[in-house]
mmCIF file of C-alpha atoms and ligand atoms in Angstrom:
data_model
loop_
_atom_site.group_PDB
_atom_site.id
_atom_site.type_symbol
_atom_site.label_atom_id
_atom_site.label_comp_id
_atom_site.label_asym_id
_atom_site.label_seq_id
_atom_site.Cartn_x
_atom_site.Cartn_y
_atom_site.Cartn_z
ATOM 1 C CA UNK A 299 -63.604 -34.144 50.343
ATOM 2 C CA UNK A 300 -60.813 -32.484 52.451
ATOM 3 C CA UNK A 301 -58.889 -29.262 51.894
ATOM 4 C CA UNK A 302 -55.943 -31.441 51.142
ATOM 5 C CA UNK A 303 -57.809 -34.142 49.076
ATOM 6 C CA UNK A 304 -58.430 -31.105 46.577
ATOM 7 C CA UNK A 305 -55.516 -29.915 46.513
ATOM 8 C CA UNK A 306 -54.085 -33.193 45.836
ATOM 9 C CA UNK A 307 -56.242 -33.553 42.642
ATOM 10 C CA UNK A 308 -55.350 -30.329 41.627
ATOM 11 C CA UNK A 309 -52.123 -31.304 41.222
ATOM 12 C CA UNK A 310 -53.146 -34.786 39.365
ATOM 13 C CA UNK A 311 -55.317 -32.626 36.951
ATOM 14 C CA UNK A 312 -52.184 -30.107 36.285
ATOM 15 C CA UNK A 313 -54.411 -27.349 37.987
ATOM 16 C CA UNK A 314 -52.051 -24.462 38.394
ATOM 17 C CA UNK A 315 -54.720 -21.491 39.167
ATOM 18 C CA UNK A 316 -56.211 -24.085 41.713
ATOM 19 C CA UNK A 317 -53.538 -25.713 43.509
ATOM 20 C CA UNK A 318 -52.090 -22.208 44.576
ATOM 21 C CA UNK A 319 -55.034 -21.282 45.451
ATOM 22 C CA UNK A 320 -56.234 -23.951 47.629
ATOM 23 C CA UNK A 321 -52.365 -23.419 49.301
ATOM 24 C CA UNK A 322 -52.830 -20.181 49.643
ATOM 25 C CA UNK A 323 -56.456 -20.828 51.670
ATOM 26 C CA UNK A 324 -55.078 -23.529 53.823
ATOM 27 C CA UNK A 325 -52.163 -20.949 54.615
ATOM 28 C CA UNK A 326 -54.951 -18.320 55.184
ATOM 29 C CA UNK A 327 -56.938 -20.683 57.877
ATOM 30 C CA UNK A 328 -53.427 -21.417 59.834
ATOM 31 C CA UNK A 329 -52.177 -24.721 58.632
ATOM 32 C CA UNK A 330 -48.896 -24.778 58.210
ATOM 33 C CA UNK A 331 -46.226 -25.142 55.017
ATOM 34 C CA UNK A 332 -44.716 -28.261 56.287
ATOM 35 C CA UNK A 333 -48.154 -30.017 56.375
ATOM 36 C CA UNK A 334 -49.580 -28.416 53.012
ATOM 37 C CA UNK A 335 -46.756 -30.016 51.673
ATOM 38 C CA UNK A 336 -46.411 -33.425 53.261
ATOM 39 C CA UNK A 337 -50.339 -34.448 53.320
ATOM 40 C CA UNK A 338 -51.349 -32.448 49.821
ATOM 41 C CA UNK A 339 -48.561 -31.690 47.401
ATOM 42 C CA UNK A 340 -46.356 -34.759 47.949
ATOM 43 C CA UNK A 341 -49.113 -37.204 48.427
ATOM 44 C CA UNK A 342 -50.931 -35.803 44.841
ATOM 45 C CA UNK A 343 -47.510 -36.215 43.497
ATOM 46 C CA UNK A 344 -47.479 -39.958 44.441
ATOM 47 C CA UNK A 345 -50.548 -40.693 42.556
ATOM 48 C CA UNK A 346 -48.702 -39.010 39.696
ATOM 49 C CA UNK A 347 -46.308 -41.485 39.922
ATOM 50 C CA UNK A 348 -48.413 -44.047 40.235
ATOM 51 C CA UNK A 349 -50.353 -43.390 37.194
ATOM 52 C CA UNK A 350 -47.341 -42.992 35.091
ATOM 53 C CA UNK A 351 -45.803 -46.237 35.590
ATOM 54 C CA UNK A 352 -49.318 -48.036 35.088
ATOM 55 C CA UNK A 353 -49.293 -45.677 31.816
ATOM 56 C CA UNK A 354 -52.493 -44.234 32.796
ATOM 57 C CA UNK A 355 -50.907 -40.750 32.233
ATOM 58 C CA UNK A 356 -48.370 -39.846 30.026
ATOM 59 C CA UNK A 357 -44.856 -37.394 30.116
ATOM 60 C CA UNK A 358 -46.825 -34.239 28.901
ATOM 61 C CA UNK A 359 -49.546 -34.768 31.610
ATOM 62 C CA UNK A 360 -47.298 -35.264 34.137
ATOM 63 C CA UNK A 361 -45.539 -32.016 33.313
ATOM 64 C CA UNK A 362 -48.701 -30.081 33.640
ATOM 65 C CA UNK A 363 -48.810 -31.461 36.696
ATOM 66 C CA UNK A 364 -45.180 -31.021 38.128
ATOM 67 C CA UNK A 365 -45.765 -27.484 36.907
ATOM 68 C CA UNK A 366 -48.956 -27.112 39.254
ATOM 69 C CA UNK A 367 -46.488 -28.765 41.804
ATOM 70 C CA UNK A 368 -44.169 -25.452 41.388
ATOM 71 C CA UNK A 369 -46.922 -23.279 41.330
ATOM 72 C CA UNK A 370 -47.786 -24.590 44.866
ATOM 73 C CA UNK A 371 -44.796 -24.817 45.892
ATOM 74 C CA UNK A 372 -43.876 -21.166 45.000
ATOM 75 C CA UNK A 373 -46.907 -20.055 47.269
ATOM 76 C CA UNK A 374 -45.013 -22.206 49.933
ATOM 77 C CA UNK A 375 -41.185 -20.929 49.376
ATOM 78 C CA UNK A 376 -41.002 -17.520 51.356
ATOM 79 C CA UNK A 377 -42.547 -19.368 54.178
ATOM 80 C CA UNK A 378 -40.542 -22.611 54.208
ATOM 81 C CA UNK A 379 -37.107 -20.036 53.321
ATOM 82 C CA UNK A 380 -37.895 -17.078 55.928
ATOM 83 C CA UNK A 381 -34.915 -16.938 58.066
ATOM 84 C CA UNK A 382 -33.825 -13.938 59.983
ATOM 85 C CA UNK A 383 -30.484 -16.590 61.038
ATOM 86 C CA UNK A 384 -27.065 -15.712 59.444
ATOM 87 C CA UNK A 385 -26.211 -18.301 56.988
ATOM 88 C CA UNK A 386 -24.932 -21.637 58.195
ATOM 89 C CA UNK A 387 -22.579 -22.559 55.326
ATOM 90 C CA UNK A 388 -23.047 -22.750 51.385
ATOM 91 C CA UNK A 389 -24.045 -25.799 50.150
ATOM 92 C CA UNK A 390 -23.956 -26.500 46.022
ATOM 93 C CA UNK A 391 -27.346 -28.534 45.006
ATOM 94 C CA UNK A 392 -28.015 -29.896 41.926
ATOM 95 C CA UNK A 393 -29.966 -33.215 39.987
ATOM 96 C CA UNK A 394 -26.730 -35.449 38.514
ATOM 97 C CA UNK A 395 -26.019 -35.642 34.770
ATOM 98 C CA UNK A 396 -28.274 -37.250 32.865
ATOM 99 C CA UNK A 397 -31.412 -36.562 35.043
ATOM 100 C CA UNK A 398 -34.291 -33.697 34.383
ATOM 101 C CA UNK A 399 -36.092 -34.419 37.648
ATOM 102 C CA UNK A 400 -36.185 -31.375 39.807
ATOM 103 C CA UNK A 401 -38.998 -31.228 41.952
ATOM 104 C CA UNK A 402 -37.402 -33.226 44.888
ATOM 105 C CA UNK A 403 -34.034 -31.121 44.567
ATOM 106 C CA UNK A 404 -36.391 -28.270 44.905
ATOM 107 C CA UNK A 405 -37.693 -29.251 48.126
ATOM 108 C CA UNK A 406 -34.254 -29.811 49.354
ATOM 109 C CA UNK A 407 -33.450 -26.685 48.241
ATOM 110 C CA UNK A 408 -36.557 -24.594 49.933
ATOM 111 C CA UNK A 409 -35.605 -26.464 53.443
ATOM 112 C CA UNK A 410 -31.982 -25.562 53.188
ATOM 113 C CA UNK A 411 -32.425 -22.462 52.593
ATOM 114 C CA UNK A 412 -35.545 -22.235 55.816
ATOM 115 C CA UNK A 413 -32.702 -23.734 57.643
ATOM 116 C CA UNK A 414 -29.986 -20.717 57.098
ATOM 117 C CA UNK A 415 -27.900 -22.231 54.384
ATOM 118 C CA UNK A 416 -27.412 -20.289 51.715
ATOM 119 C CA UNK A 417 -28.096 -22.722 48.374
ATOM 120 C CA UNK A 418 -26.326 -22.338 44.647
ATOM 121 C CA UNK A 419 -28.713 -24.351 43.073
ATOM 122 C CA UNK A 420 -27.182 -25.132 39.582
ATOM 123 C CA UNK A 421 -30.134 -26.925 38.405
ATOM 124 C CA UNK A 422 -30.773 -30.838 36.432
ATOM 125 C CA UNK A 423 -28.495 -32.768 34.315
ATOM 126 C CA UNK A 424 -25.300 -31.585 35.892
ATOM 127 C CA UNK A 425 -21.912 -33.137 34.963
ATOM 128 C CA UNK A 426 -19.394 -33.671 38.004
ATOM 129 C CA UNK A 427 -16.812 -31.011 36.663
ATOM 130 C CA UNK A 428 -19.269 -27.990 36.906
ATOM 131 C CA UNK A 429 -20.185 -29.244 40.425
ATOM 132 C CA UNK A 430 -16.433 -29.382 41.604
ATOM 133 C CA UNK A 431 -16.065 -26.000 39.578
ATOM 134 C CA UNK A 432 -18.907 -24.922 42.136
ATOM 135 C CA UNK A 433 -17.814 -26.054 44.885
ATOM 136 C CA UNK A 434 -14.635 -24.247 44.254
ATOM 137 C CA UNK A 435 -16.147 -20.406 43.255
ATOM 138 C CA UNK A 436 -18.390 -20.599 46.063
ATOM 139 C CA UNK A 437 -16.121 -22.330 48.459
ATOM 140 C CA UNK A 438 -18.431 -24.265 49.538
ATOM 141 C CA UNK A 439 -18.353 -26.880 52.485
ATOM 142 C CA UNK A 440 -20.841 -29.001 51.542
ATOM 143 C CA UNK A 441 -22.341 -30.964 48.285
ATOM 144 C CA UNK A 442 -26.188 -32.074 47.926
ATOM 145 C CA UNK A 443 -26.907 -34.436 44.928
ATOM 146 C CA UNK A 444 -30.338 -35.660 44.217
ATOM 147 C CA UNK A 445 -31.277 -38.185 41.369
ATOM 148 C CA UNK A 446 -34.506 -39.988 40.658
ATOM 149 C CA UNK A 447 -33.515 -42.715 38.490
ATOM 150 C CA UNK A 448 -31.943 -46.173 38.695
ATOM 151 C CA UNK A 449 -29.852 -44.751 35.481
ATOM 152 C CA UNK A 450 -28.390 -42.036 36.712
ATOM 153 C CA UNK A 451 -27.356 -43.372 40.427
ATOM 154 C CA UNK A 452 -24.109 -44.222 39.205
ATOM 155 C CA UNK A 453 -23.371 -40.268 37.803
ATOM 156 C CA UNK A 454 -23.458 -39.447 41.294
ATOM 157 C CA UNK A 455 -20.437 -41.934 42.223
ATOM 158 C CA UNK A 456 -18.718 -39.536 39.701
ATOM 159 C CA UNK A 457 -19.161 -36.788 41.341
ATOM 160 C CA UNK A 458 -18.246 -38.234 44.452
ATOM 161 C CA UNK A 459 -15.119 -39.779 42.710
ATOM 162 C CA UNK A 460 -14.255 -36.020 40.928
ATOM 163 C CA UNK A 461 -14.724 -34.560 44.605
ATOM 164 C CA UNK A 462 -12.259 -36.796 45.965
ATOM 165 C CA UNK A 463 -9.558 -36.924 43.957
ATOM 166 C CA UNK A 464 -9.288 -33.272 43.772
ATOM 167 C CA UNK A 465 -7.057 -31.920 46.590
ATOM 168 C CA UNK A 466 -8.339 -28.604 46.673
ATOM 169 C CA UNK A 467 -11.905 -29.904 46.966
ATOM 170 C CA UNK A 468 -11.499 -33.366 48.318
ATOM 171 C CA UNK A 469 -12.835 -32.270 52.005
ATOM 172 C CA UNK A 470 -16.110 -31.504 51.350
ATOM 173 C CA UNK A 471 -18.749 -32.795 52.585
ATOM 174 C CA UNK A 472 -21.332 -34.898 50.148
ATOM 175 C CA UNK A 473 -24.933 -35.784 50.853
ATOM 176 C CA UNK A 474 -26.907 -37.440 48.267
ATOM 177 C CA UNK A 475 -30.883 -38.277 48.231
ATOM 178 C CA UNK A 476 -33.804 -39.022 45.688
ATOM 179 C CA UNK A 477 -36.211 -42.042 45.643
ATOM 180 C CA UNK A 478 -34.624 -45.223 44.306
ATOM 181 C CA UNK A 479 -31.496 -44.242 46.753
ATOM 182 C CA UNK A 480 -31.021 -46.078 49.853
ATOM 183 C CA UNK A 481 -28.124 -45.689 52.665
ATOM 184 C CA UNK A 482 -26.808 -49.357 51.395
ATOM 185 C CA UNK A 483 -26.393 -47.175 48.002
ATOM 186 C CA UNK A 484 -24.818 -44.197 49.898
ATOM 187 C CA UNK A 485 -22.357 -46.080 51.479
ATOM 188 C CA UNK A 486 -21.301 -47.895 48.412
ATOM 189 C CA UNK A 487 -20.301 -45.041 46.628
ATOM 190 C CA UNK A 488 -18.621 -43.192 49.831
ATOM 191 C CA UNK A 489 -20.874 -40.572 50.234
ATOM 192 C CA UNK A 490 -20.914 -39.028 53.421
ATOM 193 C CA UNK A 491 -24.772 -38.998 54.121
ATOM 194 C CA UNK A 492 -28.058 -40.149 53.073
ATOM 195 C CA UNK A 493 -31.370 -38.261 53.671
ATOM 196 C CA UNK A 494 -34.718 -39.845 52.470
ATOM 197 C CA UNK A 495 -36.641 -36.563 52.669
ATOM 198 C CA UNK A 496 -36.289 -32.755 52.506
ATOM 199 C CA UNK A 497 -36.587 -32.290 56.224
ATOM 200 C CA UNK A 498 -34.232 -35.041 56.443
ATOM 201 C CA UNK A 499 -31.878 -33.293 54.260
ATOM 202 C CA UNK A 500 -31.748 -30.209 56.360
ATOM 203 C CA UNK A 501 -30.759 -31.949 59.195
ATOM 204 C CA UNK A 502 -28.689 -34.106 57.713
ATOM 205 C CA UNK A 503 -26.644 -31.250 56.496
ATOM 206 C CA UNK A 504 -26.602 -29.805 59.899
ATOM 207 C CA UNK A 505 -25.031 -32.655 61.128
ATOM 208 C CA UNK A 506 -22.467 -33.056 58.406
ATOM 209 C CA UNK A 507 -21.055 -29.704 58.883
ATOM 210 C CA UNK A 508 -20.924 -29.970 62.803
ATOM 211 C CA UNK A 509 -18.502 -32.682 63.173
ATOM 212 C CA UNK A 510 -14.800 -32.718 61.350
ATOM 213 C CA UNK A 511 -13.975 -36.582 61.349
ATOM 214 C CA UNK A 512 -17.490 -38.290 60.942
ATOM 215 C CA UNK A 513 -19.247 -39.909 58.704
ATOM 216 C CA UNK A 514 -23.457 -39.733 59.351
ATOM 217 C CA UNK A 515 -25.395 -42.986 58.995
ATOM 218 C CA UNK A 516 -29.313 -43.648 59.477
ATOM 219 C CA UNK A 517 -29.087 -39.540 60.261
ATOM 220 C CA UNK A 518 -26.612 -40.523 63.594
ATOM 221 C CA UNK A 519 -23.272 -39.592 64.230
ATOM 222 C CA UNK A 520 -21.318 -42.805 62.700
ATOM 223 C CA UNK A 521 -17.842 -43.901 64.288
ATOM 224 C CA UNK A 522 -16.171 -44.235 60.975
ATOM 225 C CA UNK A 523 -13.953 -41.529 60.034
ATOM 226 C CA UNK A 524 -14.260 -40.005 56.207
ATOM 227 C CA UNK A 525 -12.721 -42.483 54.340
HETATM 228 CO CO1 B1M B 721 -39.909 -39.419 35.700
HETATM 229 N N1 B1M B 721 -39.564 -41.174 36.467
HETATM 230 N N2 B1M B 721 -39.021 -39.948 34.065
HETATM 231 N N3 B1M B 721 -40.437 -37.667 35.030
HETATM 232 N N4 B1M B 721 -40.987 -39.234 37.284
HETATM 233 C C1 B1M B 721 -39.971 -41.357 37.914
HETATM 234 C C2 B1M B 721 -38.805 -41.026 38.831
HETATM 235 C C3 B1M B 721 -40.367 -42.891 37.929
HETATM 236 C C4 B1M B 721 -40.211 -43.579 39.306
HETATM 237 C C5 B1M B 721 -41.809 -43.035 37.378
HETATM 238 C C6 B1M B 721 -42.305 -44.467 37.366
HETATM 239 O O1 B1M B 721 -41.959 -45.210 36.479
HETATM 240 N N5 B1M B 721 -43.093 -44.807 38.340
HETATM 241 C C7 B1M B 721 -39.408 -43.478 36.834
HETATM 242 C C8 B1M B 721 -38.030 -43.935 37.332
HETATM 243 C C9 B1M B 721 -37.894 -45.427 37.311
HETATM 244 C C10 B1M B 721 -36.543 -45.827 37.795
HETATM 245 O O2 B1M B 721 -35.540 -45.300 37.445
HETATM 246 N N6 B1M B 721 -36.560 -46.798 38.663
HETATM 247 C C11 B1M B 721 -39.308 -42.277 35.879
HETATM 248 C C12 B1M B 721 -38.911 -42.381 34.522
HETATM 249 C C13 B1M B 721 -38.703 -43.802 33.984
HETATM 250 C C14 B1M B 721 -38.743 -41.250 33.699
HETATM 251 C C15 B1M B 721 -38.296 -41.226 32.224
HETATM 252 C C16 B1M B 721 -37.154 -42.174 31.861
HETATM 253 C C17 B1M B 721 -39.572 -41.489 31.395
HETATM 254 C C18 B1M B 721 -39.340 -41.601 29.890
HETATM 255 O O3 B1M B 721 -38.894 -40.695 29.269
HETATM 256 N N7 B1M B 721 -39.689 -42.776 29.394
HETATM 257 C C19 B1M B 721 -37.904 -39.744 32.031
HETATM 258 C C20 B1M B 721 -36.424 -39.483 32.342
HETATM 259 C C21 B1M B 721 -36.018 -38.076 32.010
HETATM 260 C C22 B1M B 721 -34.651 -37.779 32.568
HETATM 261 O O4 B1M B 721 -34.547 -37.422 33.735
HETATM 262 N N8 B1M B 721 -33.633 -37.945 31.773
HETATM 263 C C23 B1M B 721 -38.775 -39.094 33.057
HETATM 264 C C24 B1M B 721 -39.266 -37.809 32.932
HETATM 265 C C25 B1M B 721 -40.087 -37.177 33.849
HETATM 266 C C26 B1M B 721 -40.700 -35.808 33.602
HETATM 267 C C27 B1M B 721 -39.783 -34.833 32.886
HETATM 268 C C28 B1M B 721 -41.957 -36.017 32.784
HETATM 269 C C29 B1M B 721 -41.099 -35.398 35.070
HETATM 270 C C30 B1M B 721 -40.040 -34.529 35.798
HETATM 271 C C31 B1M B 721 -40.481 -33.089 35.924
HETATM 272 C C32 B1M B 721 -39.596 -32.339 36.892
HETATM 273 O O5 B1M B 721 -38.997 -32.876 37.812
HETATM 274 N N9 B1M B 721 -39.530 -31.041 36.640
HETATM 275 C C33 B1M B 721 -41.166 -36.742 35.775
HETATM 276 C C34 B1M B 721 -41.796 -36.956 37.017
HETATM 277 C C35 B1M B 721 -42.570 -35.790 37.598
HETATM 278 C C36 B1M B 721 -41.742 -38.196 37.690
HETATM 279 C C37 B1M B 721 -42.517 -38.655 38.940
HETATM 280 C C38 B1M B 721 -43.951 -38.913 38.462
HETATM 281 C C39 B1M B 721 -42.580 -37.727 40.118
HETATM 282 C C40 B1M B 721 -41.198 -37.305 40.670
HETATM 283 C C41 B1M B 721 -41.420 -36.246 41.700
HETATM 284 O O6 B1M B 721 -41.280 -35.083 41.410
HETATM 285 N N10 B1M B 721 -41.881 -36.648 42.902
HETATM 286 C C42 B1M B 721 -41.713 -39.971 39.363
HETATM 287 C C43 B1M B 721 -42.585 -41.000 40.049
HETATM 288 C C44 B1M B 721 -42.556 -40.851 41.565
HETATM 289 O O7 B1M B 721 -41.556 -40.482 42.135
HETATM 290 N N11 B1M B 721 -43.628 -41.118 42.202
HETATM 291 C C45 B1M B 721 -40.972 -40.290 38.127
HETATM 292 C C46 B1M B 721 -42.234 -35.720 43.960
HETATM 293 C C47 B1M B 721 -40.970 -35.291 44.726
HETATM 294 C C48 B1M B 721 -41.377 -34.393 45.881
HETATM 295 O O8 B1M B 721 -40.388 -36.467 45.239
HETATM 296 O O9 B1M B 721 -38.411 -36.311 43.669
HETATM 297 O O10 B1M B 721 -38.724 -38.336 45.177
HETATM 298 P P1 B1M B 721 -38.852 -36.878 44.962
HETATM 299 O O11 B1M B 721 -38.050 -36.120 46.075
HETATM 300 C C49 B1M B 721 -38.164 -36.440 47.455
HETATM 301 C C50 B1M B 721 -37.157 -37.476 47.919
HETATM 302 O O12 B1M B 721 -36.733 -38.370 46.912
HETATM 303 C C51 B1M B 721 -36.066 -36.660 48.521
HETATM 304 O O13 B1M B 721 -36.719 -35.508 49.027
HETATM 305 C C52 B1M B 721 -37.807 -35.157 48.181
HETATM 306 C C53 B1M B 721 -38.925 -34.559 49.011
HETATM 307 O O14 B1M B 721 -39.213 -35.287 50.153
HETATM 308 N N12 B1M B 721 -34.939 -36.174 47.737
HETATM 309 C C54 B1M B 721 -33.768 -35.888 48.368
HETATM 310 C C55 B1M B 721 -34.805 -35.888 46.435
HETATM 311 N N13 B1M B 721 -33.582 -35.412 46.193
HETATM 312 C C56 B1M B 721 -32.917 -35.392 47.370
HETATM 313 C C57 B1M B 721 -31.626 -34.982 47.703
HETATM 314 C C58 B1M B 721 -31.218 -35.091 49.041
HETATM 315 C C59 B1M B 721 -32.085 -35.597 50.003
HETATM 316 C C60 B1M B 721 -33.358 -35.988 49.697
HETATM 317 O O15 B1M B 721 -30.022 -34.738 49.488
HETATM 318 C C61 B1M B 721 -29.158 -34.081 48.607
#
């Protein structure tokens, strides 16, 4: 079984003393965090998944495992956030109202920040007022909303709406991501960019805050102007 295999099931089994340390090993031998994370983490997260909807594990077991996820992941952060770069902007993060899932918006979060942004992360189940509120105390150029549910799509149309129709705020720049989104989805609620992935979502915020009158599609530079 590979290194990555193993840390995979760690993750599956809710492992937390073995999926850092198996991280920690691979980090040891030279491999890097991008790849831990992309061929062991995620992947043993997918199987997660997978068992859950066939109800072959159920919400406590797979939050033993999204906590061995973390405790991975936190082996991973100062590597995937070490940036000697002044900061590039300040973008407010957060998992829309009605929605607990974090570990995706976590990801985001890690890459942002390993890009030079510097990240107010205000966490799950946020309503759109406290995210305009954000945006506002941190004067912040640009908005990253993740969900993971069907359900709670629409809450980030909300946000997008609140963002909009408030004139102090109304410029800012809004990304959204998480796995039942698509751009189709993006579009149809106006938001200015779609990433499918964490990398993508650091580049995709590059982007965003490069060009004044442009909306990004399919992560290029889009002729139409922000609507
Ligand atoms: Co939930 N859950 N969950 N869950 N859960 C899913 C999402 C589900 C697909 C499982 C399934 O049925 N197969 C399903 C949704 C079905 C649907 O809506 N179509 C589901 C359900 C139904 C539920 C509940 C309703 C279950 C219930 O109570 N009956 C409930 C809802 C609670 C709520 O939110 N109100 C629920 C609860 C939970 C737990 C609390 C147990 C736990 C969350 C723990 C936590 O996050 N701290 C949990 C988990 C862990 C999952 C699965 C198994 C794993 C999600 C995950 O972390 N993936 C998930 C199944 C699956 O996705 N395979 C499932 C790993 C993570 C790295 O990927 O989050 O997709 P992801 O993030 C990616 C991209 O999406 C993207 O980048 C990330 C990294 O590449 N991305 C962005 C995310 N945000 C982005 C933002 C961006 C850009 C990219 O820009 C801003």
């Amino acid at each position: 079984m590979t290194k990555y295999q193993d840390l995979a099931d760690a993750i599956i089994r809710g492992d937390n003393a073995k999926s850092k340390e198996i991280t920690q090993t691979l980090l040891d031998q030279g491999t890097g965090p991008v790849e831990i994370l992309n061929e062991g983490l995620i992947p043993g997260m997918g199987v997660v998944g997978r068992k859950f909807k066939a109800n072959e594990m159920y919400i406590p077991e797979v939050l033993i495992a999204a906590r061995a996820m973390h405790a991975a992941m936190d082996v991973l952060k100062p590597l995937l956030t070490e940036t000697g770069a002044p900061t590039k902007g300040t973008v407010i993060l957060g998992t829309v109202r009605g929605d607990l899932h974090d570990i995706g918006k976590n990801l985001v979060r890690m890459m942002l920040e390993g890009s030079g942004f510097t990240v107010i992360d205000l966490g799950v189940d946020i309503p759109p007022e406290k995210f305009v509120e954000e945006i506002k105390k941190n004067n912040a150029r640009l908005l990253a909303l993740s969900a993971l549910l069907t359900t709670t799509m629409p809450a980030m149309k909300d946000v997008i709406e609140a963002v909009k129709a408030d004139e102090e705020v109304k410029d800012t720049r809004i990304m959204v991501g998480g796995a039942p989104l698509t751009q189709e989805y993006a579009d149809s609620i106006r938001a200015d960019g779609y990433a499918m992935d964490a990398s993508g979502a650091a580049d995709l915020a590059k982007q965003l805050l490069q060009y004044k009158f442009r909306r990004i599609k399919y992560n290029k530079i889009c002729d139409l102007p922000l609507l």
